[in-house]
Coordinates of C-alpha atoms and ligand atoms in Angstrom, one line a residue:
M223 CA 32.0 -0.8 2.1
N224 CA 31.6 -1.0 -1.6
F225 CA 28.2 -2.6 -2.3
T226 CA 27.7 -4.3 -5.7
K227 CA 24.0 -3.2 -5.6
R228 CA 22.1 -0.6 -3.6
I229 CA 18.5 -1.8 -3.6
L230 CA 15.7 0.4 -2.5
V231 CA 13.0 -1.9 -1.1
T232 CA 9.8 0.1 -0.7
G233 CA 7.3 -1.0 1.9
G234 CA 10.0 -3.1 3.6
A235 CA 8.4 -2.6 7.1
G236 CA 5.2 -4.3 6.0
F237 CA 4.3 -8.0 6.0
I238 CA 6.0 -9.3 2.8
G239 CA 8.6 -6.6 2.7
S240 CA 10.0 -7.5 6.1
H241 CA 10.4 -11.2 5.1
L242 CA 12.0 -10.3 1.8
L243 CA 14.4 -7.9 3.6
R244 CA 15.5 -10.5 6.1
L245 CA 16.1 -13.0 3.3
M246 CA 18.2 -10.6 1.2
V247 CA 20.1 -8.9 4.1
E248 CA 21.3 -12.3 5.2
K249 CA 21.9 -13.9 1.8
Y250 CA 23.6 -11.0 0.1
P251 CA 26.1 -9.2 2.3
Q252 CA 27.5 -7.6 -0.9
Y253 CA 24.2 -5.7 -1.5
Q254 CA 23.0 -2.7 0.5
L255 CA 19.3 -3.0 1.2
I256 CA 17.6 0.3 1.8
N257 CA 14.2 0.0 3.4
G258 CA 12.1 3.0 2.3
D259 CA 8.8 2.9 4.2
A260 CA 6.3 5.6 5.2
L261 CA 5.3 3.6 8.3
T262 CA 1.6 3.7 7.9
Y263 CA -0.5 1.6 10.2
A264 CA 0.7 -1.5 8.3
G265 CA 4.4 -0.8 8.6
N266 CA 6.2 -1.9 11.7
L267 CA 9.9 -1.8 12.3
E268 CA 9.6 -4.3 15.1
N269 CA 9.3 -6.8 12.3
L270 CA 12.9 -6.1 11.4
S271 CA 14.5 -5.7 14.9
D272 CA 16.7 -8.8 14.3
I273 CA 18.4 -7.3 11.3
E274 CA 18.4 -3.6 12.1
S275 CA 22.1 -3.4 13.0
A276 CA 23.2 -5.5 10.0
P277 CA 25.9 -3.5 8.1
N278 CA 24.1 -3.9 4.7
Y279 CA 20.7 -2.7 6.0
V280 CA 19.4 0.8 6.5
F281 CA 15.9 2.3 7.1
E282 CA 14.7 5.5 5.6
K283 CA 11.3 7.0 6.4
L284 CA 10.0 7.6 2.9
D285 CA 6.6 8.5 1.4
I286 CA 6.7 7.2 -2.2
T287 CA 4.1 9.8 -3.3
N288 CA 6.5 12.6 -2.4
A289 CA 8.8 13.1 -5.4
A290 CA 11.3 15.3 -3.5
Q291 CA 11.7 12.6 -0.8
V292 CA 12.2 9.9 -3.4
G293 CA 14.8 12.1 -5.1
V294 CA 16.7 12.6 -1.9
I295 CA 17.0 8.8 -1.3
F296 CA 18.2 8.2 -4.8
S297 CA 20.9 10.9 -4.5
K298 CA 21.9 9.7 -1.0
Y299 CA 22.3 6.0 -2.0
A300 CA 22.7 6.1 -5.8
C301 CA 20.1 3.3 -5.9
T302 CA 20.9 0.7 -8.5
D303 CA 17.6 -1.2 -8.3
V304 CA 14.1 -0.9 -6.8
I305 CA 11.9 -3.7 -5.4
H306 CA 8.6 -2.0 -5.1
L307 CA 6.2 -3.4 -2.5
A308 CA 4.9 -0.2 -0.8
A309 CA 1.1 -0.1 -1.2
E310 CA -2.2 0.2 0.5
S311 CA -3.0 -3.5 0.6
H312 CA -6.3 -4.3 2.3
V313 CA -9.3 -4.7 0.0
D314 CA -11.9 -3.8 2.7
R315 CA -10.1 -0.5 3.4
S316 CA -10.2 0.2 -0.3
I317 CA -13.9 -0.1 -0.3
E318 CA -14.1 2.4 2.6
N319 CA -11.5 4.8 1.3
P320 CA -10.6 4.3 -2.4
L321 CA -8.6 7.6 -2.8
A322 CA -5.8 6.5 -0.4
F323 CA -5.3 3.5 -2.7
L324 CA -5.2 5.5 -5.9
T325 CA -2.7 7.9 -4.3
T326 CA -0.3 5.4 -2.9
N327 CA -0.6 2.6 -5.4
I328 CA -0.9 4.6 -8.6
I329 CA 0.8 8.0 -8.0
G330 CA 3.4 6.5 -5.7
T331 CA 4.4 3.9 -8.4
G332 CA 4.4 6.7 -11.0
V333 CA 6.8 8.9 -8.8
L334 CA 9.2 5.9 -8.4
L335 CA 9.1 5.1 -12.1
N336 CA 9.9 8.7 -13.0
Q337 CA 12.8 8.9 -10.6
C338 CA 14.3 5.6 -12.0
R339 CA 14.0 6.9 -15.5
Q340 CA 15.7 10.2 -14.5
S341 CA 18.5 8.5 -12.5
W342 CA 19.2 5.5 -14.7
N343 CA 19.0 7.1 -18.2
D344 CA 19.3 4.3 -20.7
D345 CA 21.5 2.0 -18.5
K346 CA 19.9 -1.4 -18.6
S347 CA 22.0 -2.8 -15.8
H348 CA 19.3 -1.6 -13.3
L349 CA 16.0 -3.1 -12.4
F350 CA 12.6 -1.8 -11.3
Y351 CA 10.8 -4.8 -9.9
H352 CA 7.1 -4.3 -9.3
V353 CA 5.4 -6.6 -6.8
S354 CA 1.8 -7.1 -7.7
T355 CA -1.2 -9.2 -7.0
D356 CA -3.3 -11.9 -8.7
E357 CA -6.4 -9.8 -8.0
V358 CA -5.7 -7.8 -11.2
Y359 CA -7.1 -10.7 -13.2
G360 CA -10.5 -10.5 -11.5
S361 CA -12.6 -13.4 -10.3
L362 CA -12.8 -17.0 -11.4
G363 CA -15.7 -19.5 -11.4
E364 CA -15.3 -23.0 -10.1
T365 CA -12.7 -23.9 -12.7
G366 CA -9.7 -22.4 -14.6
Y367 CA -6.5 -20.6 -13.6
F368 CA -5.0 -17.2 -14.0
T369 CA -2.0 -17.3 -16.4
E370 CA 0.2 -14.4 -17.3
S371 CA -1.9 -13.8 -20.5
T372 CA -5.2 -13.7 -18.6
S373 CA -6.9 -10.3 -19.4
Y374 CA -7.0 -7.8 -16.6
D375 CA -10.5 -7.5 -14.9
P376 CA -9.9 -5.8 -11.5
R377 CA -13.1 -5.4 -9.5
S378 CA -12.2 -3.6 -6.2
P379 CA -10.6 -0.2 -5.8
Y380 CA -7.5 -2.0 -4.4
S381 CA -7.2 -4.4 -7.4
A382 CA -8.0 -1.6 -9.9
S383 CA -5.2 0.6 -8.3
K384 CA -2.7 -2.3 -8.6
A385 CA -3.8 -3.1 -12.2
S386 CA -3.3 0.6 -13.0
S387 CA 0.2 0.5 -11.5
D388 CA 1.1 -2.7 -13.4
H389 CA 0.0 -0.9 -16.6
L390 CA 2.1 2.1 -15.8
V391 CA 5.2 -0.1 -15.2
R392 CA 4.7 -1.8 -18.5
A393 CA 4.2 1.6 -20.2
Y394 CA 7.6 2.7 -18.9
Y395 CA 9.1 -0.4 -20.3
H396 CA 7.6 0.0 -23.8
T397 CA 7.8 3.8 -24.0
F398 CA 11.1 4.5 -22.3
Q399 CA 12.8 1.0 -22.2
L400 CA 13.0 1.2 -18.4
P401 CA 14.2 -2.2 -17.3
I402 CA 11.3 -3.7 -15.4
V403 CA 9.9 -7.0 -14.2
I404 CA 6.5 -7.7 -12.6
S405 CA 5.1 -10.6 -10.5
N406 CA 1.5 -11.2 -9.6
C407 CA 1.1 -13.3 -6.5
S408 CA -1.7 -15.1 -4.7
N409 CA -2.7 -14.7 -1.0
N410 CA 0.3 -14.8 1.4
Y411 CA 0.2 -16.0 5.0
G412 CA 2.7 -16.3 7.8
P413 CA 4.2 -14.3 10.8
N414 CA 3.9 -10.5 11.0
Q415 CA 0.7 -10.1 8.9
F416 CA -1.5 -7.3 10.2
P417 CA -4.5 -8.8 11.9
E418 CA -7.0 -7.3 9.5
K419 CA -6.3 -10.0 6.9
L420 CA -8.3 -13.2 7.2
I421 CA -5.8 -15.6 8.8
P422 CA -4.3 -13.4 11.6
L423 CA -7.7 -11.8 12.2
M424 CA -9.2 -15.2 12.8
I425 CA -6.3 -16.4 15.0
N426 CA -6.6 -13.2 17.1
N427 CA -10.3 -13.6 17.5
I428 CA -10.1 -17.3 18.4
L429 CA -7.5 -16.4 20.9
H430 CA -9.7 -13.8 22.5
E431 CA -12.9 -15.9 22.2
K432 CA -14.5 -13.3 19.9
A433 CA -16.9 -14.0 17.0
L434 CA -15.4 -15.1 13.7
P435 CA -16.9 -13.1 10.9
V436 CA -17.0 -15.1 7.6
Y437 CA -18.2 -13.0 4.7
G438 CA -21.2 -14.3 2.7
D439 CA -21.5 -18.1 2.7
G440 CA -17.8 -18.7 3.1
T441 CA -17.4 -20.5 -0.2
N442 CA -15.0 -18.0 -1.7
V443 CA -11.7 -19.6 -2.6
R444 CA -8.2 -18.2 -2.2
D445 CA -4.8 -19.8 -3.1
W446 CA -2.6 -19.5 -0.1
L447 CA 1.2 -19.2 -0.2
W448 CA 3.7 -19.2 2.7
V449 CA 5.2 -15.6 2.8
G450 CA 8.8 -17.0 2.8
D451 CA 8.0 -18.7 -0.5
H452 CA 6.9 -15.4 -1.9
A453 CA 10.1 -13.8 -0.7
S454 CA 12.1 -16.6 -2.4
A455 CA 10.1 -16.1 -5.6
I456 CA 10.9 -12.4 -5.5
D457 CA 14.6 -13.2 -5.0
T458 CA 14.6 -15.6 -7.9
I459 CA 12.7 -13.2 -10.3
F460 CA 14.9 -10.3 -9.2
H461 CA 18.1 -12.2 -10.2
N462 CA 16.9 -14.3 -13.1
G463 CA 13.6 -12.9 -14.4
E464 CA 13.6 -11.6 -18.0
L465 CA 13.3 -7.9 -18.5
G466 CA 9.7 -6.8 -19.5
E467 CA 8.3 -10.1 -18.3
T468 CA 5.5 -11.0 -15.9
Y469 CA 5.6 -14.0 -13.5
N470 CA 2.6 -15.4 -11.7
V471 CA 3.4 -16.8 -8.2
G472 CA 1.1 -19.1 -6.3
G473 CA 0.9 -21.9 -3.8
D474 CA -1.2 -24.6 -5.6
N475 CA -3.2 -24.4 -2.3
E476 CA -6.8 -23.5 -2.9
M477 CA -9.1 -23.4 0.0
K478 CA -12.6 -22.2 0.7
N479 CA -12.7 -19.6 3.4
I480 CA -15.0 -21.6 5.6
D481 CA -12.7 -24.6 5.5
L482 CA -9.7 -22.5 6.3
V483 CA -11.4 -20.9 9.3
K484 CA -12.6 -24.3 10.6
M485 CA -9.0 -25.6 10.3
L486 CA -7.7 -22.6 12.2
C487 CA -10.3 -23.2 14.9
K488 CA -9.2 -26.8 15.3
L489 CA -5.5 -25.9 15.3
V490 CA -5.8 -23.1 17.9
D491 CA -8.2 -25.1 20.1
K492 CA -5.7 -28.0 20.2
K493 CA -2.7 -25.8 21.0
L494 CA -4.6 -24.0 23.8
G495 CA -6.0 -27.3 25.2
R496 CA -9.6 -26.3 24.5
A497 CA -12.2 -28.9 23.8
E498 CA -12.6 -29.8 20.1
G499 CA -15.4 -27.7 18.5
T500 CA -15.1 -24.8 21.0
S501 CA -14.1 -22.1 18.6
E502 CA -16.1 -23.3 15.6
K503 CA -19.2 -22.4 17.6
T504 CA -18.2 -18.7 17.3
I505 CA -18.2 -18.6 13.5
R506 CA -20.7 -16.1 12.2
F507 CA -21.7 -15.7 8.6
V508 CA -21.9 -11.9 8.1
E509 CA -22.8 -9.5 5.3
D510 CA -20.7 -10.2 2.2
R511 CA -17.8 -7.9 1.1
K512 CA -19.1 -5.6 -1.7
G513 CA -18.0 -7.0 -5.1
H514 CA -16.4 -10.0 -3.3
D515 CA -14.3 -12.0 -5.9
H516 CA -15.3 -15.6 -5.8
R517 CA -12.2 -17.5 -6.6
Y518 CA -8.5 -16.8 -7.3
A519 CA -6.2 -19.6 -8.6
I520 CA -2.8 -19.2 -10.0
D521 CA -1.1 -21.1 -12.8
A522 CA 2.5 -20.7 -11.7
S523 CA 4.0 -23.0 -14.4
K524 CA 6.0 -20.2 -16.0
I525 CA 8.1 -19.3 -12.9
K526 CA 8.4 -23.1 -12.2
H527 CA 9.7 -24.0 -15.6
D528 CA 11.6 -20.9 -16.6
L529 CA 13.2 -20.0 -13.3
N530 CA 13.1 -23.3 -11.4
W531 CA 11.2 -21.8 -8.5
T532 CA 8.7 -23.9 -6.4
P533 CA 7.1 -23.4 -3.0
A534 CA 9.2 -25.1 -0.3
V535 CA 6.7 -25.0 2.6
F536 CA 3.7 -27.5 2.7
P537 CA 0.4 -25.8 3.7
I538 CA -0.1 -28.0 6.8
E539 CA 3.3 -27.1 8.0
G540 CA 2.9 -23.4 7.1
F541 CA -0.5 -23.0 8.8
E542 CA 0.8 -24.7 11.9
K543 CA 4.0 -22.5 12.0
T544 CA 1.7 -19.4 11.5
V545 CA -0.6 -20.3 14.4
D546 CA 2.4 -21.1 16.6
W547 CA 4.0 -17.7 15.8
Y548 CA 0.8 -15.7 16.7
L549 CA 0.3 -17.7 19.9
E550 CA 3.9 -17.0 20.8
N551 CA 3.8 -13.4 19.9
T552 CA 0.7 -12.1 21.6
K553 CA 2.7 -8.9 22.6
W554 CA 3.2 -8.2 18.9
L555 CA -0.5 -8.8 18.3
N556 CA -1.5 -6.5 21.2
N557 CA 1.0 -3.8 20.0
V558 CA -0.3 -3.7 16.5
T559 CA -4.0 -3.8 17.5
S560 CA -3.5 -1.0 20.0
G561 CA -1.2 1.1 17.8
D562 CA 1.6 0.9 20.3
Y563 CA 4.1 -0.4 17.7
Q564 CA 4.6 3.2 16.6
E565 CA 6.5 3.6 19.9
Y566 CA 9.2 1.3 18.6
Y567 CA 10.0 3.7 15.8
K568 CA 10.1 6.7 18.2
K569 CA 12.4 4.8 20.6
H570 CA 14.8 3.4 18.1
Y571 CA 14.9 5.8 15.2
T572 CA 14.2 9.4 16.4
Ligands
NAD133 P1 1.4 -4.4 4.0 O1 0.1 -3.6 4.0 O2 1.7 -5.4 5.1 O3 2.6 -3.4 3.9 C1 2.6 -2.3 3.1 C2 3.8 -1.4 3.5 O4 3.8 -0.3 2.6 C3 3.8 -0.9 4.9 O5 5.0 -1.1 5.5 C4 3.4 0.6 4.7 O6 4.0 1.4 5.8 C5 4.1 0.9 3.4 N1 3.5 2.0 2.7 C6 2.2 2.3 2.5 N2 2.1 3.5 1.9 C7 3.3 4.0 1.7 C8 3.9 5.1 1.1 N3 3.1 6.1 0.6 N4 5.2 5.3 1.0 C9 6.0 4.3 1.5 N5 5.6 3.2 2.1 C10 4.3 3.0 2.2 O7 1.4 -5.1 2.6 P2 1.9 -6.6 2.1 O8 0.8 -7.6 2.4 O9 3.2 -6.8 2.7 O10 2.0 -6.4 0.6 C11 3.2 -5.8 0.0 C12 3.0 -5.7 -1.5 O11 2.7 -7.0 -2.1 C13 1.8 -4.9 -1.9 O12 2.2 -4.2 -3.1 C14 0.7 -5.8 -2.3 O13 -0.1 -5.3 -3.3 C15 1.5 -7.0 -2.8 N6 0.8 -8.3 -2.6 C16 0.4 -8.7 -1.4 C17 -0.1 -10.0 -1.2 C18 -0.7 -10.5 0.1 O14 -1.2 -11.6 0.2 N7 -0.4 -9.8 1.2 C19 -0.2 -10.8 -2.3 C20 0.2 -10.4 -3.6 C21 0.8 -9.1 -3.7
DAU134 O1 -4.7 -12.4 -3.7 C1 -3.7 -11.5 -3.3 C2 -4.3 -10.5 -2.3 O2 -4.7 -11.3 -1.1 C3 -3.4 -9.4 -2.0 O3 -3.2 -8.6 -3.2 C4 -4.0 -8.5 -0.9 O4 -3.1 -7.4 -0.6 C5 -4.3 -9.3 0.3 O5 -5.0 -8.5 1.3 C6 -5.2 -10.5 -0.1 O6 -6.6 -10.0 -0.5 P1 -7.9 -10.8 0.0 O7 -9.0 -9.9 -0.1 O8 -8.0 -12.1 -0.7 O9 -7.5 -11.1 1.5 P2 -8.3 -11.0 2.9 O10 -7.4 -11.6 3.9 O11 -8.8 -9.7 3.2 O12 -9.5 -12.0 2.7 C7 -9.3 -13.3 2.3 C8 -10.7 -13.9 2.1 O13 -11.4 -14.0 3.4 C9 -11.6 -13.1 1.2 O14 -12.4 -14.0 0.4 C10 -12.5 -12.3 2.2 C11 -12.6 -13.2 3.3 N1 -12.8 -12.6 4.7 C12 -11.9 -11.7 5.0 C13 -11.9 -11.1 6.3 C14 -10.9 -10.0 6.6 C15 -13.8 -13.0 5.5 O15 -14.6 -13.9 5.2 N2 -13.8 -12.4 6.8 C16 -13.0 -11.4 7.2 O16 -13.1 -10.9 8.3

C-alpha cells in the first residue's frame, strides 16, 4: 500500500502514545503509523492489542538513545514525520534516578532531531512534533496561568530534562530550519496509565484496601485532562499547527490533590458497594515530594482560538470512565504491577 505519510510515533506503547496511536490508526488509513518503543516498565503492547493487526500499524522495538537503531527505522520506513512521546515520565523516579531522565529525554530527543535533519535535508513537508509538559514552566501560586510565553523554570530532574529537550527542538528549528512544532500539556488521566501516577495508584490502593499516600498537606493543584482529549489535541496540532510554534494544552479542570483523592474514594466505594467513607479513612498524609511544585494551570486559549480545539470529555464523566476502566481491568493492573505484561511482548512479537 502507498501510504501518504509514514509517521514514527515514539513511546507509542505508553499511556498517551497508545491512545494517540489508536486514534490515528483508525482515523487515517492512508497513513502508516510506526510505533517505535523501547518497552521500558512503562511501555505495554497489551495497550494496543485491538489495533495490532491493522494494515497501517507496525511495532518496532526501538531505543531512541541508540542512533544506529533510529537510522535503521528511518531507512526501513522512509519516515516522513515524527510524533515524539518517548520519555521517562514519572517525577518521583526522576528524583531517585535523574540520569535515566537526562539520557532518554535529552539525548534521545537529540538523536531523533539529528536523524530527521539528516534524512529530510531542507524539505519542509516533514514534521518533528515534540510532545512536552506544562511542568517546564515551574510552579504557580494561588493565581495565574501558564501561557506559551511564560518563562521556563523547571524544578525537578524530569521537568528540567523536558525543558532541555524543548530547547533542543527549538534550536534545531532556528539553526537548521527543521520543521517542528511543540505542545506543552497538563496532567492526563484515563485508561492504561501506569499505576505509579496519582489517579491509578489511588484507585489500585482503594481497590486493595491499602493506605492512600497523599504528599504534604494535599493542597497541591493539578489541571486534569482526559487522555483522549490530549490525543485529539495532538492530532489537531500535527495537522494544523504552525511550524515553529508552541501550543499549551489543558483541561480547565484544576483540583487539589486531596479533593481528587476523596472524590476517587467516594466513586470507588459506591461502585464496589462499600459504605460511604470507608476508603477515605485510609488516606495518609506522608512526607512531601522533594521540590514539590505547588500548582499547575494552563491557559489553553491559543489552541482553542487558533486551531479550534477544545476538550470534549467533562471531568465528572472522565473520572467515572477512568474508575470503571480500572475496576473492569484488574488483570491489566495485576499484570503491570507484577511485571507480567512483558510476557505479552514475548508471546506476540518474538
Ligand atoms: P509513559 O511513561 O506512559 O510512556 C512512555 C513510553 O516511552 C513508554 O512506552 C516507554 O517504553 C517509552 N520509552 C521510554 N524510554 C524509551 C527509549 N529510550 N526509547 C524508546 N521508547 C522509550 O508516558 P506518558 O505519560 O504516556 O507520556 C508520554 C509523553 O507525554 C512524555 O514525553 C511526557 O513527558 C509527555 N506528557 C505526559 C503527560 C502526562 O500527564 N502523562 C502530560 C504532558 C506531557
Ligand atoms: O503536568 C504534566 C505532568 O503530569 C507530566 O508531564 C508527567 O509526566 C506526569 O507524571 C504528571 O506529573 P505529576 O507529578 O503532576 O503527576 P503525579 O501523578 O506523579 O502526581 C500528581 C500529584 O499528586 C502531584 O502533586 C504529586 C501528588 N501525589 C502523587 C503520588 C504518586 C501524591 O500526593 N501521592 C502520590 O502517591
